[in-house]
Every structure is written in structure tokens, then in C-alpha cells.
CSV table of C-alpha atoms in Angstrom, one decimal:
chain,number,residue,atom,x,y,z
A,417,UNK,CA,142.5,-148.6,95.9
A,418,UNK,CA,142.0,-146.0,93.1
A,419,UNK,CA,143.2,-143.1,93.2
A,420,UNK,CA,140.4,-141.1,92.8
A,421,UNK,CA,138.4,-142.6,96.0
A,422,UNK,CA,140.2,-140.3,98.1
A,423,UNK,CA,138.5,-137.4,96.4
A,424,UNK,CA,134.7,-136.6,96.3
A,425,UNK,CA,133.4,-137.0,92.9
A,426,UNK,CA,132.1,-133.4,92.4
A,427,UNK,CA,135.1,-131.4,92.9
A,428,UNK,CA,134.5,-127.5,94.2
A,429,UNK,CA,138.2,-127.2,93.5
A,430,UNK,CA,137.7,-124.4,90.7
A,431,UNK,CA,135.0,-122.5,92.9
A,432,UNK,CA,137.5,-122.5,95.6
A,433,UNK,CA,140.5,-121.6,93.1
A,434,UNK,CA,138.3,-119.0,91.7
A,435,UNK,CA,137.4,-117.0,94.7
A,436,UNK,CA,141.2,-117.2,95.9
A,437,UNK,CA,142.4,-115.1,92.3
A,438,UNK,CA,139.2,-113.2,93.2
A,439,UNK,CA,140.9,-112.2,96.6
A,440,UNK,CA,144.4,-111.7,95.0
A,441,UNK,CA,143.3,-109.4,92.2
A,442,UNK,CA,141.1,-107.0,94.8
A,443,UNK,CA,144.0,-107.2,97.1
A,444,UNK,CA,146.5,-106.0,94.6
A,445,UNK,CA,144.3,-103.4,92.8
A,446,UNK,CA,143.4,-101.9,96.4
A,447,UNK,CA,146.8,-101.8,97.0
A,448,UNK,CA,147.8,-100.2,94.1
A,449,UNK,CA,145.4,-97.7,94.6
A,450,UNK,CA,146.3,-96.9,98.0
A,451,UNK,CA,150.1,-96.9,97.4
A,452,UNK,CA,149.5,-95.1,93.4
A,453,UNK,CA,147.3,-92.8,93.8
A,454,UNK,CA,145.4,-92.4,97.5
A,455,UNK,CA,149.4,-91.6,99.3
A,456,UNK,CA,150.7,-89.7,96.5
A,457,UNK,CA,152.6,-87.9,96.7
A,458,UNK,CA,152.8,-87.9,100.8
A,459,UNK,CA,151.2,-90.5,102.9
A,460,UNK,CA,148.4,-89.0,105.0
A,461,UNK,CA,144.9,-89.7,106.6
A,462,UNK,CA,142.3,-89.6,104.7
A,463,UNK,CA,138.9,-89.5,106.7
A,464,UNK,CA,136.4,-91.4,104.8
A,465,UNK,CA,133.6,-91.4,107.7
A,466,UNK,CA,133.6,-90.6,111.3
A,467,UNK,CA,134.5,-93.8,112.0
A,468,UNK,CA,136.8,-95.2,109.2
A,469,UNK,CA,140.0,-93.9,107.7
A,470,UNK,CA,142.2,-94.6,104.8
A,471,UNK,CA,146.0,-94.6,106.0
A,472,UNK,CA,149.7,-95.9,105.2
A,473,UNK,CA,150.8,-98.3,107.4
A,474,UNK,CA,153.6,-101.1,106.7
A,475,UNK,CA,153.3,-104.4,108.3
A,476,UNK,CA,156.4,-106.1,108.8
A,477,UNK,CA,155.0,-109.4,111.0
A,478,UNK,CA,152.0,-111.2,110.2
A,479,UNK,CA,149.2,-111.0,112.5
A,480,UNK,CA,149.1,-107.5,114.6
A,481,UNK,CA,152.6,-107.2,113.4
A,482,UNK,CA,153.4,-110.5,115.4
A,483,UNK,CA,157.1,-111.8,114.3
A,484,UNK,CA,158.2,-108.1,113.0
A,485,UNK,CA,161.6,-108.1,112.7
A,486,UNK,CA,164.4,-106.0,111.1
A,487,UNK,CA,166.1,-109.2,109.8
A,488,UNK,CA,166.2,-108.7,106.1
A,489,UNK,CA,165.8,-112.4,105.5
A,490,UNK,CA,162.2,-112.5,107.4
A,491,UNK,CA,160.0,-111.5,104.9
A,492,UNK,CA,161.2,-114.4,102.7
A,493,UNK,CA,160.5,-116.7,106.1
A,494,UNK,CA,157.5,-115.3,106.9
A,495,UNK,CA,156.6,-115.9,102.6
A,496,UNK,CA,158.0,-119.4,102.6
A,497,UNK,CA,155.7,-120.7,105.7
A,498,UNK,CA,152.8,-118.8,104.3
A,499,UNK,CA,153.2,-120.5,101.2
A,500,UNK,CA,153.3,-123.7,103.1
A,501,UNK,CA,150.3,-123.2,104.7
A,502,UNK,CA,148.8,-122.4,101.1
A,503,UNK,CA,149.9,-125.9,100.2
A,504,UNK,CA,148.6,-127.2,102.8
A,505,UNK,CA,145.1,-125.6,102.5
A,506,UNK,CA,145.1,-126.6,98.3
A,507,UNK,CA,145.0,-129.9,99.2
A,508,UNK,CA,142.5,-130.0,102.3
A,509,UNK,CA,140.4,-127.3,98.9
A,510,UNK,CA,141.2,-130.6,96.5
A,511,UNK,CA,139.3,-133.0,99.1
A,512,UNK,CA,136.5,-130.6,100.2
A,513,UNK,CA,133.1,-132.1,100.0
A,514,UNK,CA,131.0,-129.2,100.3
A,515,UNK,CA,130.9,-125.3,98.3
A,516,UNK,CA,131.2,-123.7,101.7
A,517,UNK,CA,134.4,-125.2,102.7
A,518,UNK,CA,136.2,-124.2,99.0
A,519,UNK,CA,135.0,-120.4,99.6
A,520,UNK,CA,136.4,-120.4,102.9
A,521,UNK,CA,139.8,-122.1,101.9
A,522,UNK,CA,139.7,-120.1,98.8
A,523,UNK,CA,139.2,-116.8,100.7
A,524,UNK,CA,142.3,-118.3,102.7
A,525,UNK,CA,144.6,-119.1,100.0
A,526,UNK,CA,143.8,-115.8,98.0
A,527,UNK,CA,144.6,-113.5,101.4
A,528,UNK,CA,147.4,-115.5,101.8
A,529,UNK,CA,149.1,-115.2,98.4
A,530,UNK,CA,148.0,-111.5,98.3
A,531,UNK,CA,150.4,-110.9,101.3
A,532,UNK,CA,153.1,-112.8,100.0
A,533,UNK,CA,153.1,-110.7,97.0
A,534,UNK,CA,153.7,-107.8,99.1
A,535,UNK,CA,156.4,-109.3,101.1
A,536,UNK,CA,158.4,-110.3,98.3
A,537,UNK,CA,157.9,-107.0,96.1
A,538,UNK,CA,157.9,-104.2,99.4
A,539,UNK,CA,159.6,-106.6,102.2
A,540,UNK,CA,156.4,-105.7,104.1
A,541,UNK,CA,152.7,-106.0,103.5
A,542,UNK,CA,150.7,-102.8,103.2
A,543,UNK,CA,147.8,-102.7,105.1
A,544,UNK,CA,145.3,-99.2,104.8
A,545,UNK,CA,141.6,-100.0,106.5
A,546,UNK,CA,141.8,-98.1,109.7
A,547,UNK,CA,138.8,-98.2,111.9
A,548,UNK,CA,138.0,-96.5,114.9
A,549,UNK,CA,135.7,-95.7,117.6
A,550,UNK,CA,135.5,-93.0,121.1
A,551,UNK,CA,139.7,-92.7,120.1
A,552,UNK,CA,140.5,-96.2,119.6
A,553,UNK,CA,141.9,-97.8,116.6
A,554,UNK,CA,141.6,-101.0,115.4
A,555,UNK,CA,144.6,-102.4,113.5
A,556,UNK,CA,145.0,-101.1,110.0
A,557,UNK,CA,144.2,-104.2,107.3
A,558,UNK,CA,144.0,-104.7,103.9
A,559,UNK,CA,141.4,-107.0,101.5
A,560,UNK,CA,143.9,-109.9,101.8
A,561,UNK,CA,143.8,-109.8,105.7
A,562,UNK,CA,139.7,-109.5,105.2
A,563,UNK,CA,139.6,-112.9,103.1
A,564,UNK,CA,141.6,-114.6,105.4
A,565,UNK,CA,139.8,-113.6,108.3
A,566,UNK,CA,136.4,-114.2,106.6
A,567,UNK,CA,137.6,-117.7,105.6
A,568,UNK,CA,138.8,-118.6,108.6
A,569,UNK,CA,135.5,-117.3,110.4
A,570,UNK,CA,133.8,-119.4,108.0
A,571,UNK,CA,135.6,-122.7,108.3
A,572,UNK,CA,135.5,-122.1,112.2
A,573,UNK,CA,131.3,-122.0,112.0
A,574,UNK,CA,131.2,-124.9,109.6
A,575,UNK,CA,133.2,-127.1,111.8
A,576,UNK,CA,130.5,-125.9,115.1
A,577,UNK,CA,127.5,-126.8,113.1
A,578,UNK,CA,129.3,-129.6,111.1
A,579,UNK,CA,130.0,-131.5,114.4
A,580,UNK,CA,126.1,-130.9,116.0
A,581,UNK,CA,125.4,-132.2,112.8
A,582,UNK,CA,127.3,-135.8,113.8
A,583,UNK,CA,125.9,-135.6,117.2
């Protein structure tokens, strides 16, 4: 068998690659921001809207904090399976047939490695979005958590319609 039979002959590899540094580099500049210039020299609130706040908050876990711990090897655990899950994710992006499925992986991969970034340089991710409504607050996130949940979203919706399309 050839090699290349496994793989779809137009590849959406670069689109997906692409978006992912897209995600990175916002991620990191609105971080940067936040931490450089936003926070300094105190981190506060900033009220943005009625509804919507700019804050300071460290994430130590991965989802809603899940797996926080003081340990001072976990961020480099938590990294080390992210990273595997970006792996993972390159090569399902490599054998994509369709656009919509690279932009979802890609907005995947570049959350993903936008985290990991922070967890290696801060031990923690910085996370800053704080929405809020009648005196409840959602949990704070940052442009890498909104690509990964977009591209999840999005891979979740393909694979409803995808399989009606089978039926």
C-alpha cells in the first residue's frame, strides 16, 4: 500500500497549522497585555461593561481548575499530557478530509500550546475574561481556553451532522 493512501490528497494541514499559530500568538499577546500593562503595577478589576470584567486570576489545574495542585512537578504533568493530546490531534489535522475539521483541530492545538506556554514560563496559566450576570461569575478564561472550547464545539457539531449525513 502506498504511503500516501492513508492521507486525502488535498491536505488542510497548513489551514489547520495556521489557525493554531493564529491562536498562540493572540493568546500570548493578550496575555502579555493583561500581565504587562492591564495589572501593572497591582492586579485589580477592571470593569469593562456591566457584565464583563478584566481580572488576574492564576489557574493551576486545567479545566475549572480541575487537577490543581501544589506539587511543583504538576505543571510539567499537566504540559506533558497536553502536549500529548496535541500530538494526537496533529495527526487526526494530517488526515482531515474537510476545512472544518483542520479549523476546529487547529483552534485545539493552538489553545493547547498557548497554555502550555504559560505552564512552563509562570507554573500556572493566566486566565483574565471574567463574565458575570445578577452576581454570578463565570470562570475567568483566556483566548487559549476560547479556541479550545470553540474547536471542540465545533468538532462536536461536525460529528452530529456528519453522522445524519451517513444515515
Amino acid at each position: 500500500m502506498n504511503a500516501d493512501a492513508a492521507y486525502p490528497s488535498r491536505s488542510y494541514l497548513g489551514l489547520g497549522l495556521g489557525l493554531a499559530a493564529l491562536v498562540v500568538v493572540l493568546d500570548q499577546l493578550s496575555k502579555w497585555w493583561i500581565l504587562e500593562v492591564v495589572m501593572q503595577p497591582v492586579p485589580r478589576v477592571v470593569e469593562v461593561t456591566p457584565f464583563f470584567n478584566l481580572v488576574l486570576a492564576w489557574n493551576y489545574g486545567v479545566s475549572f481548575g480541575t487537577f490543581a495542585s501544589g506539587e511543583a512537578y504538576m505543571p510539567y504533568v499537566l504540559s506533558a499530557v497536553a502536549l500529548g493530546i496535541v500530538v494526537a490531534l496533529f495527526v487526526w489535522m494530517r488526515r482531515a478530509e474537510r476545512p472544518f475539521i483542520a479549523v476546529a483541530l487547529g483552534m485545539v492545538i493552538g489553545g493547547a500550546i498557548g497554555n502550555i506556554i504559560d505552564r512552563i514560563r509562570f507554573g500556572a496559566v493566566a486566565d483574565f475574561l471574567d463574565f458575570h450576570a445578577a452576581g454570578w461569575h463565570f470562570w475567568a478564561f483566556n483566548v487559549a481556553d476560547s479556541g479550545i472550547t470553540v474547536g471542540v464545539a465545533l468538532l462536536l457539531l461536525d460529528g452530529l451532522f456528519e453522522s445524519r449525513e451517513k444515515s
